[in-house]
Short mmCIF file of C-alpha atoms in Angstrom, two decimals:
data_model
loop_
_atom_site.label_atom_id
_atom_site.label_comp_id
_atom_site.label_asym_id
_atom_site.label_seq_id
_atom_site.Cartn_x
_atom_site.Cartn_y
_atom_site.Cartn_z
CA UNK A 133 183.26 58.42 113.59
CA UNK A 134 179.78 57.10 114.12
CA UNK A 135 177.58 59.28 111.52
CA UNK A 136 173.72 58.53 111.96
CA UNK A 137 171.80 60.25 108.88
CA UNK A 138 168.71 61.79 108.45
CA UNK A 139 168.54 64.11 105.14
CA UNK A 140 167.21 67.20 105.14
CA UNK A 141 166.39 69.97 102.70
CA UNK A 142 167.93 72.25 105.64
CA UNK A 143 171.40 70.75 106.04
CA UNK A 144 174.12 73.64 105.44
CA UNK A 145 175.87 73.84 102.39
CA UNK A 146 178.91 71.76 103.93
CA UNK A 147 177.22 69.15 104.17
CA UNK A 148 175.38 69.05 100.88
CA UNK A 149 178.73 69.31 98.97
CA UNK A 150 180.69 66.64 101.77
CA UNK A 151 178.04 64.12 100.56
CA UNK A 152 178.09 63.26 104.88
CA UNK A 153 174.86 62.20 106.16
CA UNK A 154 174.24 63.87 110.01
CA UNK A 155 171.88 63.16 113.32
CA UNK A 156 169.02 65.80 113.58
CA UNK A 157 167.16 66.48 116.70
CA UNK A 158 163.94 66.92 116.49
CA UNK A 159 163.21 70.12 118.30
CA UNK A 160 159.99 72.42 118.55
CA UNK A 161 160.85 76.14 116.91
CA UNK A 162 162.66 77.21 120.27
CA UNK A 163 165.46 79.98 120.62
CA UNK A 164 168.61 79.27 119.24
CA UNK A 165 171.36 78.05 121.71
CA UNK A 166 172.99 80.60 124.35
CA UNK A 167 175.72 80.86 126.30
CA UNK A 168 175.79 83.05 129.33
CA UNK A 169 179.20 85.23 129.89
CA UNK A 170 180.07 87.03 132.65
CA UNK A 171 181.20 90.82 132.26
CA UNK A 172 181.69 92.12 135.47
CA UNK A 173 181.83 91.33 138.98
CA UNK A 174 181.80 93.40 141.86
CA UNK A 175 181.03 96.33 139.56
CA UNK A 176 180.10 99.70 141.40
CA UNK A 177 178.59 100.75 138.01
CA UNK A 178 178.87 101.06 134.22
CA UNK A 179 177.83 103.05 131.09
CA UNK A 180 174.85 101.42 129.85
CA UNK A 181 173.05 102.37 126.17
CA UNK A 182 170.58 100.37 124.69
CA UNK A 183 170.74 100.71 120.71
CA UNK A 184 167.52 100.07 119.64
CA UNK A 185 164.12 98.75 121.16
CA UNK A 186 164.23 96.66 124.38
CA UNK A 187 161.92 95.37 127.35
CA UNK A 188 163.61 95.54 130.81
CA UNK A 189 161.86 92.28 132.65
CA UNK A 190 162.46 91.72 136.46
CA UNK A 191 163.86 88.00 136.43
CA UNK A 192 162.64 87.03 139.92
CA UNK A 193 158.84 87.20 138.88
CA UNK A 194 158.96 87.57 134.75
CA UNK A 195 157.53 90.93 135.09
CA UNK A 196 157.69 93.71 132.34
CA UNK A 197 159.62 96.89 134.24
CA UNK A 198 160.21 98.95 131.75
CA UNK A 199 160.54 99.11 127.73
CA UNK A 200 161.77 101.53 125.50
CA UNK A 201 161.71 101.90 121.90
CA UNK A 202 164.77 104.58 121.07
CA UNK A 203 168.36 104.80 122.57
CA UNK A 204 168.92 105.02 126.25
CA UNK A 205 172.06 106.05 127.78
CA UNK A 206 172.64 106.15 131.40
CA UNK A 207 174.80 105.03 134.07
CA UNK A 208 173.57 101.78 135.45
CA UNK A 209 174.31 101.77 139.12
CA UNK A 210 173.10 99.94 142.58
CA UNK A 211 171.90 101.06 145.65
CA UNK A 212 170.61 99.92 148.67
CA UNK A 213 167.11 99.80 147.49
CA UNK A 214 167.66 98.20 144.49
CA UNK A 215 168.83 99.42 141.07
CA UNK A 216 169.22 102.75 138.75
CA UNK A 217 169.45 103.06 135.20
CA UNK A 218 168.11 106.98 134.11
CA UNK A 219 165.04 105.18 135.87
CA UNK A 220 164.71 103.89 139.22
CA UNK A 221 163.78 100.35 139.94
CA UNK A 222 162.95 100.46 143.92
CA UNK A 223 162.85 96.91 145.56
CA UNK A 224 164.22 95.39 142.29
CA UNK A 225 167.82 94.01 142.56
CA UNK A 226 168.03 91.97 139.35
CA UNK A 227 167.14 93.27 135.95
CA UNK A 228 167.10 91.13 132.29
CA UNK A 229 167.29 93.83 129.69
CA UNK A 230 166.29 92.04 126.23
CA UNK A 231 166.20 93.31 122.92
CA UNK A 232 163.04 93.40 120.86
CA UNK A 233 164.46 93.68 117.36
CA UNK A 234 167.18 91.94 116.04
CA UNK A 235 169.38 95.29 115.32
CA UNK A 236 169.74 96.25 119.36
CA UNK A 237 172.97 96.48 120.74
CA UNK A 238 174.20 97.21 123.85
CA UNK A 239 177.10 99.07 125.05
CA UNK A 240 178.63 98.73 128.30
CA UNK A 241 181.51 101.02 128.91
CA UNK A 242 181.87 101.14 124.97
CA UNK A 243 181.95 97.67 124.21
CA UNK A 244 179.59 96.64 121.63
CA UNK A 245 177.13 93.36 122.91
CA UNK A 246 174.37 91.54 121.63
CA UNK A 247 171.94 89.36 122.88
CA UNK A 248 170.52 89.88 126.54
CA UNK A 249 171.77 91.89 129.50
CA UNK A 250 171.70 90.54 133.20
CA UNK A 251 172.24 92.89 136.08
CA UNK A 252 172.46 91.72 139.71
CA UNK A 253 173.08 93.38 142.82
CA UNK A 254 174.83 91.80 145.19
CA UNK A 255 175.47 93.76 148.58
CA UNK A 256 175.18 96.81 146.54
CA UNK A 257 178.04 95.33 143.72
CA UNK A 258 176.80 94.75 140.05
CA UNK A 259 177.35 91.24 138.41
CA UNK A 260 176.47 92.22 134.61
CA UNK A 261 176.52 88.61 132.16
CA UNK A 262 175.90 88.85 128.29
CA UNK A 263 173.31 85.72 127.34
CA UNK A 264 174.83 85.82 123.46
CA UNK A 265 173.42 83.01 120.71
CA UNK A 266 176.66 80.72 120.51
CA UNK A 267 176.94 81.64 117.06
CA UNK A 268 177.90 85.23 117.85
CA UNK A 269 179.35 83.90 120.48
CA UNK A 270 181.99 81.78 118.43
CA UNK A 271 182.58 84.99 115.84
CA UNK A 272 183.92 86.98 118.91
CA UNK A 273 185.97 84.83 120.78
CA UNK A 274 187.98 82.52 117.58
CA UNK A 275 188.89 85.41 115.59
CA UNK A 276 191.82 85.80 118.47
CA UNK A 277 192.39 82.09 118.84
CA UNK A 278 192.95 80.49 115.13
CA UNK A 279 195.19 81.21 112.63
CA UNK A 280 194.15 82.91 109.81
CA UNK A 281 196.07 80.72 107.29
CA UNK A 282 194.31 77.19 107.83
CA UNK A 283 192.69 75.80 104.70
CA UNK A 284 188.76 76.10 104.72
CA UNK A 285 187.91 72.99 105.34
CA UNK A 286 189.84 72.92 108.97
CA UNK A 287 188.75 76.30 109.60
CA UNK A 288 184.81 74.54 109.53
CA UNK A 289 186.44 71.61 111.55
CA UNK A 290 187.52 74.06 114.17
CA UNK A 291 184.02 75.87 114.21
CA UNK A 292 182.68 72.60 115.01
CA UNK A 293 184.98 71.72 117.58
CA UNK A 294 184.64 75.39 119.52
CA UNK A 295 180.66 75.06 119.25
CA UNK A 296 180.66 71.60 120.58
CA UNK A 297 182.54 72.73 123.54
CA UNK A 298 180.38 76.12 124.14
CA UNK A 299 177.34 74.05 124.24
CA UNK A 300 178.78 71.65 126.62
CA UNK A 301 179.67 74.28 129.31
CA UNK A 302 175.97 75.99 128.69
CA UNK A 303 174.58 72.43 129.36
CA UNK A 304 177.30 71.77 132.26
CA UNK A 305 175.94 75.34 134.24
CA UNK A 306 172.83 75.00 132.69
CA UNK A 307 170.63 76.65 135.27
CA UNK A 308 173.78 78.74 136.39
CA UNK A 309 173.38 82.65 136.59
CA UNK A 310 176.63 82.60 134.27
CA UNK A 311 178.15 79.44 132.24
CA UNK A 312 181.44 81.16 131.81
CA UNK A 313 183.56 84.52 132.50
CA UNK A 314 185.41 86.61 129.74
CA UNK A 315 188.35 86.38 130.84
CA UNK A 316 188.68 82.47 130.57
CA UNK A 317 186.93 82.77 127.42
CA UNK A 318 188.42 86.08 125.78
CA UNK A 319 185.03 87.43 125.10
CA UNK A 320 185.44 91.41 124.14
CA UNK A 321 181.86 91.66 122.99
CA UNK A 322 180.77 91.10 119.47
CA UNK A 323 182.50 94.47 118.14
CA UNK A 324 185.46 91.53 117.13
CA UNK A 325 183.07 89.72 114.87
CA UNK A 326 184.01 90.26 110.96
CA UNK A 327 187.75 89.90 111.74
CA UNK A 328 188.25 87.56 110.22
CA UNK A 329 185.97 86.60 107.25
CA UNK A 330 187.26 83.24 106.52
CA UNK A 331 186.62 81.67 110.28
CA UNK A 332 182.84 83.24 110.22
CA UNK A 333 182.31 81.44 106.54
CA UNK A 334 183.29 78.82 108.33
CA UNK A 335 180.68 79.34 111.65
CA UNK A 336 178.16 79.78 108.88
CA UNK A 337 178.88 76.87 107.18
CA UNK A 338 178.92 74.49 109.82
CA UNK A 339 175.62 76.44 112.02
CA UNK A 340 174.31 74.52 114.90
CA UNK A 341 176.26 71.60 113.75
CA UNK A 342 178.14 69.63 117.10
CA UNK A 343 180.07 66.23 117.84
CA UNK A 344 178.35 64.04 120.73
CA UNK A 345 180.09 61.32 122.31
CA UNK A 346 177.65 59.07 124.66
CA UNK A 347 174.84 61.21 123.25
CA UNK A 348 175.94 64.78 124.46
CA UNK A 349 178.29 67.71 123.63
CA UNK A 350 181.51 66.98 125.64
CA UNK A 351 184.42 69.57 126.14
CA UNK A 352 186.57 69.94 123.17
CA UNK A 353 190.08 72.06 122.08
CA UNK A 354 192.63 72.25 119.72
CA UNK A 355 196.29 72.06 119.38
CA UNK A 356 198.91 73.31 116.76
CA UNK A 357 200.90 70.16 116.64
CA UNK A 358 200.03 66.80 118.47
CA UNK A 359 204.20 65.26 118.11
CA UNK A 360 202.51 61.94 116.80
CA UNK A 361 199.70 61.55 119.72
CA UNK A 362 196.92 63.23 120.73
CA UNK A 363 195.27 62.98 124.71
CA UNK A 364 191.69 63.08 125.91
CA UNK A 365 190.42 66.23 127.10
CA UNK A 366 189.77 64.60 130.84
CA UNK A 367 193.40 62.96 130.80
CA UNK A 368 195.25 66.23 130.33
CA UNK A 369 192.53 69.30 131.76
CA UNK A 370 191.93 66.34 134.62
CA UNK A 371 188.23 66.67 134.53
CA UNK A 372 185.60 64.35 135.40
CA UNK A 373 183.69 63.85 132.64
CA UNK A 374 183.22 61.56 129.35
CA UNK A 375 185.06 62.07 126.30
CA UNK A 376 186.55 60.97 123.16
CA UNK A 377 189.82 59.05 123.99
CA UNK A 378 193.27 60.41 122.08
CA UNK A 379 194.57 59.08 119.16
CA UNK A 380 197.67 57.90 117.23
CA UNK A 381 197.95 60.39 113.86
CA UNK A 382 200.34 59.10 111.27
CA UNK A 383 200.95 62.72 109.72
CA UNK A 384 202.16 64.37 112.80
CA UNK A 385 203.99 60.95 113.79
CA UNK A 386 206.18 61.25 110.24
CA UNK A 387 207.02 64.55 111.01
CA UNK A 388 207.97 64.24 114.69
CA UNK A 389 211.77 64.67 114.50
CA UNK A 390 210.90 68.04 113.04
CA UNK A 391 208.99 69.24 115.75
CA UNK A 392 211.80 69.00 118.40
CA UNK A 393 212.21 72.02 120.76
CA UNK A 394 214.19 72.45 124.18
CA UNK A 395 214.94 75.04 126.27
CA UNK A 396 216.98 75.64 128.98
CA UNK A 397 215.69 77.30 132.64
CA UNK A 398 217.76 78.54 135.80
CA UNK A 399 216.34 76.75 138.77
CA UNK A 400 215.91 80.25 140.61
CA UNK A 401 213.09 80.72 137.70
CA UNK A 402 211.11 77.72 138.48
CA UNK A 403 211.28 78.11 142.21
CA UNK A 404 209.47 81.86 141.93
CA UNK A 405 206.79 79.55 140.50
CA UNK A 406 206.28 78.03 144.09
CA UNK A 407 207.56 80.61 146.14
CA UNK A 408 210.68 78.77 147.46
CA UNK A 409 214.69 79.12 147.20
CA UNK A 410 215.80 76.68 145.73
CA UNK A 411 214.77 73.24 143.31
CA UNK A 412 216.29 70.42 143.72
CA UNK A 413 214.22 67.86 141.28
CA UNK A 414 211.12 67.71 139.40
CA UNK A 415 208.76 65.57 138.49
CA UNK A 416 206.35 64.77 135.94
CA UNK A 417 202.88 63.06 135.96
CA UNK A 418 202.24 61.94 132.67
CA UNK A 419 199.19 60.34 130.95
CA UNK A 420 200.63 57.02 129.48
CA UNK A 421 198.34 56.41 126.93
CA UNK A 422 199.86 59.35 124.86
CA UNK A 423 203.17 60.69 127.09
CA UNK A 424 202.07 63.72 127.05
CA UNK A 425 202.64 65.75 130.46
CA UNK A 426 199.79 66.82 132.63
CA UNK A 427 201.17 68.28 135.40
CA UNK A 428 204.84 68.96 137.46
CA UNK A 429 206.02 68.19 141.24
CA UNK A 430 208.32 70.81 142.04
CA UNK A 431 210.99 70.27 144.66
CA UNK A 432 213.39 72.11 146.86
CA UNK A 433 214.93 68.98 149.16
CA UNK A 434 212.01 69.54 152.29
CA UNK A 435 208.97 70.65 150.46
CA UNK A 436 206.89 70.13 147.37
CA UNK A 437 204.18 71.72 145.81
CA UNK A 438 202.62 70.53 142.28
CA UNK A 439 201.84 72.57 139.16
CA UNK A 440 199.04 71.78 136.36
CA UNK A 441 200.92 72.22 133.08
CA UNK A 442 199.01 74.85 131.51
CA UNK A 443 200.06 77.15 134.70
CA UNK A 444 203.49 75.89 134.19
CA UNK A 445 203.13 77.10 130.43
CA UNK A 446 202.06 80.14 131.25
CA UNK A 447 204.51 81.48 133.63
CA UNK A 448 207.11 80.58 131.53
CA UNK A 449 206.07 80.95 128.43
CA UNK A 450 204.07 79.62 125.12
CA UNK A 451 206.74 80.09 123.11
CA UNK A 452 209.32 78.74 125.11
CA UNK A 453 207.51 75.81 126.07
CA UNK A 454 205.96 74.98 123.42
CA UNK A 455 204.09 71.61 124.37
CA UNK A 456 203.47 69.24 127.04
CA UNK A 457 205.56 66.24 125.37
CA UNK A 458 208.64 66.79 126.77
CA UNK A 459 210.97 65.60 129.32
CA UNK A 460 212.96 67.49 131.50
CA UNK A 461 216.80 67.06 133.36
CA UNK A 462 217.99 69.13 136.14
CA UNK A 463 221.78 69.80 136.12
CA UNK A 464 223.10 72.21 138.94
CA UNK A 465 220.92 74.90 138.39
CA UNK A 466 219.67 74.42 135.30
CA UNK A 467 216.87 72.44 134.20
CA UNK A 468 216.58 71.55 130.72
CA UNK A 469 213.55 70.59 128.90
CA UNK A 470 213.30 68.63 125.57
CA UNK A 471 210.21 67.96 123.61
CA UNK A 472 208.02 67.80 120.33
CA UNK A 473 205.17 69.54 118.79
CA UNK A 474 203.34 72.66 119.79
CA UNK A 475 199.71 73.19 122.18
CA UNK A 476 198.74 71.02 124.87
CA UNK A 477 198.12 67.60 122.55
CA UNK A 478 194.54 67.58 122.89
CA UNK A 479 191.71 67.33 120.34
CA UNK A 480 192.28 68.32 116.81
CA UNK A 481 195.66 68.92 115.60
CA UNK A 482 195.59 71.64 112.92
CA UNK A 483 198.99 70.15 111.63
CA UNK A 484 197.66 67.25 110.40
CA UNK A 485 194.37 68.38 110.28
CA UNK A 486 195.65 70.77 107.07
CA UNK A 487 197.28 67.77 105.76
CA UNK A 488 193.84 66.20 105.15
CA UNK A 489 192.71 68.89 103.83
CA UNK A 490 194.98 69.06 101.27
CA UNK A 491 193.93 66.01 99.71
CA UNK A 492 190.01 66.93 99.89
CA UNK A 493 188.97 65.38 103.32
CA UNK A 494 186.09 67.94 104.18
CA UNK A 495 184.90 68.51 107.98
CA UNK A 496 182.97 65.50 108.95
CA UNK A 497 186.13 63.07 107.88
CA UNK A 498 188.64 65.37 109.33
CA UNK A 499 186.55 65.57 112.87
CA UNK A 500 186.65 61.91 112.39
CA UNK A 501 190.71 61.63 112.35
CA UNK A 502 190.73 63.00 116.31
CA UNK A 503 187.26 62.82 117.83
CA UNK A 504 186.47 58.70 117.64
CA UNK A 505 183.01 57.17 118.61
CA UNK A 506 181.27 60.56 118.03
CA UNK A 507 178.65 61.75 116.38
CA UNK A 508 177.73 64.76 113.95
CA UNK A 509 174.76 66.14 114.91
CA UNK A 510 172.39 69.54 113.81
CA UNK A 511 171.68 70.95 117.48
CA UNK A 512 169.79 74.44 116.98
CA UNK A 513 168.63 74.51 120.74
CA UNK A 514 169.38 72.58 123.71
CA UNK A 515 167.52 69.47 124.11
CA UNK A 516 165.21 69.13 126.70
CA UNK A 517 166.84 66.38 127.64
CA UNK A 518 169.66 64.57 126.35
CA UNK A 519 169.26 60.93 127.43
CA UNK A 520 172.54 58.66 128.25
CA UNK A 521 172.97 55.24 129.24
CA UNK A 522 176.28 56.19 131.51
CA UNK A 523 175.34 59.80 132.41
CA UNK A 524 178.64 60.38 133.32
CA UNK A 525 179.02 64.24 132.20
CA UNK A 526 175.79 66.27 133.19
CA UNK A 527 172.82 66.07 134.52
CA UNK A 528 170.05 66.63 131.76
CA UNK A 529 168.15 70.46 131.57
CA UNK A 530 165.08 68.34 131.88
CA UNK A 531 166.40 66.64 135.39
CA UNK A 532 167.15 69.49 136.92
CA UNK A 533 163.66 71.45 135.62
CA UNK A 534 162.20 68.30 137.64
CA UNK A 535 163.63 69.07 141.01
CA UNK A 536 164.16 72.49 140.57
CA UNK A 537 163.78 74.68 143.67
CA UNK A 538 162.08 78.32 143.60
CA UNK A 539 164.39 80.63 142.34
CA UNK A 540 167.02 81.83 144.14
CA UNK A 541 167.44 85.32 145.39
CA UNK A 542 170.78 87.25 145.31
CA UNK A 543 170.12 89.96 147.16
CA UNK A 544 169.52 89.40 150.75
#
């Protein structure tokens, strides 16, 4: 991996002790990076109590509504002419509720938030979204997502990886009402932070620090056991957008044998999958470079419909099919499946990943091992523009502030 240094007195204690020199952007004293979530959609109210000071702005003109500096618990509603929280705002269908100390949460329905709250009304239907620094961000949504058990030094590896990939969807929807939706991301609100203690040590660690390949954040992931290969992000999740290519890892490769799995499926339970009778064959599109499966064509002898393999995983089953290197046979009606390793074979495999840990690799080299031509970098804000040569992910937040149009009402 490509590491650019520039020292500083304010590189996190990772660093110091890894000895790794990192990129720094330059950046004024701006917010810290956020990431919009979306709560609720099509919401005909909640529970809303502020905990703590706030200011309640009106987002279509940047004026000051309302502010409070105690609790406030009401139910947060629409109407026709506009919105109700204990208060009426009349001819007001869009609210930002934003704290004014660092101690105010907010409840919604009893789940704890921090950060900003965003109410729309939309044909008298509440969209609510959670703007959330990523940091908090990352302590609410991993804790559910990474073992417990990894070594330290793959546990700030992962942190890395997770925050690389949040700012790359904030920067993707950048002037989006909403970058992403809880229920993709597993977002329960920040009441899930401190879960584990280990995995926000390691957030801490490793704050605002990101891998950019052609000069920008690109999506990342992780997988338990890679079978000997790993495969881009774009190959596999078939998206159109630049990043790191897969790689050959030695560990995994030794231990390949050990990671064989197969199972064995009636027909009749694949064809509920595509809402047929029967399947006679199926096929599998794979991406060459590392054989690992991206998606199936399912057949019944007149029709065909195709399935990603991540849907395909999930109707049948994480623990039955346990990876996307596999090949499959159709006998009758059975259909038998044989592969290696575990996850989808993308990004950083935590097998190995714990095997370089063992023997002292910290972060940066580890990040190294699966992420190639990519660069560390300290990111505490988004960039006013990131400048690339191929542009082939995103256009820039600076772009779009260039052409951007007046803003857009939601409410008709």
């Amino acid at each position: 991996m490509k590491i650019k240094s520039l020292l500083l007195t304010l590189l996190t204690p990772l660093l110091a002790i890894a000895n790794e020199e990192v990129k720094t952007i330059d950046q004024p004293a701006e917010k810290p990076a956020t990431i919009k979530v979306l709560l609720e959609r099509c919401s005909e109210g909640v529970l809303l109590e502020a905990r703590g000071p706030y200011v309640v702005y009106n987002p279509e003109n940047g004026k000051r509504e309302s502010s409070g500096r105690f609790d406030k618990r009401f139910y947060l509603h629409p109407h026709e002419e506009g919105i109700k929280w204990g208060e009426n705002f009349r001819k007001i269908y869009q609210l930002q509720i934003v704290p004014t100390s660092p101690e105010t949460t907010f409840l919604i329905d009893g789940t704890q938030y921090r950060g900003a709250i965003e109410v729309y009304n939309i044909e008298n239907r509440l969209s609510i979204i959670n703007e959330v620094d990523v940091e908090s961000y990352l302590k609410a949504t991993l804790s559910e997502k990474v073992p417990a058990n990894l070594p330290p030094n793959v546990l700030d590896a992962v942190a890395i990886a997770a925050r690389t990939d949040a700012y790359y969807h904030a920067l993707l929807n950048y002037d989006a009402f909403w970058h992403v939706t809880k229920e993709e991301t597993g977002y329960q609100g920040t009441s899930l932070a401190l879960q584990n203690i280990a995995l926000d040590r390691a957030i801490d660690n490793t704050k605002y620090l990101v891998l950019t390949h052609e000069e920008q954040p690109f999506p990342t992931a992780w997988t338990e056991h890679c079978g000997g290969k790993t495969a881009s992000y774009a190959s596999i999740f078939r998206k159109n957008t630049a990043t790191p290519e897969g790689v050959t890892v030695t560990i995994a490769n030794k231990k390949r044998k050990e990671s064989y799995w197969s199972l064995t499926v009636e027909t009749k339970e694949l064809a509920k999958l595509v809402k047929t009778n029967r399947i006679t064959g199926m096929d599998l599109f794979v991406d060459h470079t590392s054989g690992k499966v991206y998606a199936t064509r399912l057949r019944d002898g007149t029709h065909e419909e195709d399935v990603d393999f991540m849907t395909l995983q999930k109707c049948l089953g994480k623990e039955r099919l346990k990876s996307n290197d596999f090949t499959v046979s159709i006998k009758g009606n059975i259909a038998l499946f044989e592969g290696y390793g575990e996850g989808h074979g993308v990004g950083l495999c935590l097998f190995s990943a714990s095997k370089i840990a063992e023997r002292g690799d910290l972060a940066p080299a580890i990040l190294a091992e699966f992420f190639p031509h990519t660069t560390l970098e300290k990111m505490r804000s988004y960039p006013k523009a990131i400048v690339s040569s191929k542009k082939s992910s995103f256009v820039s937040p600076k772009q779009k502030e260039s052409t951007k149009k007046k803003a857009r009402l939601l409410h008709k």
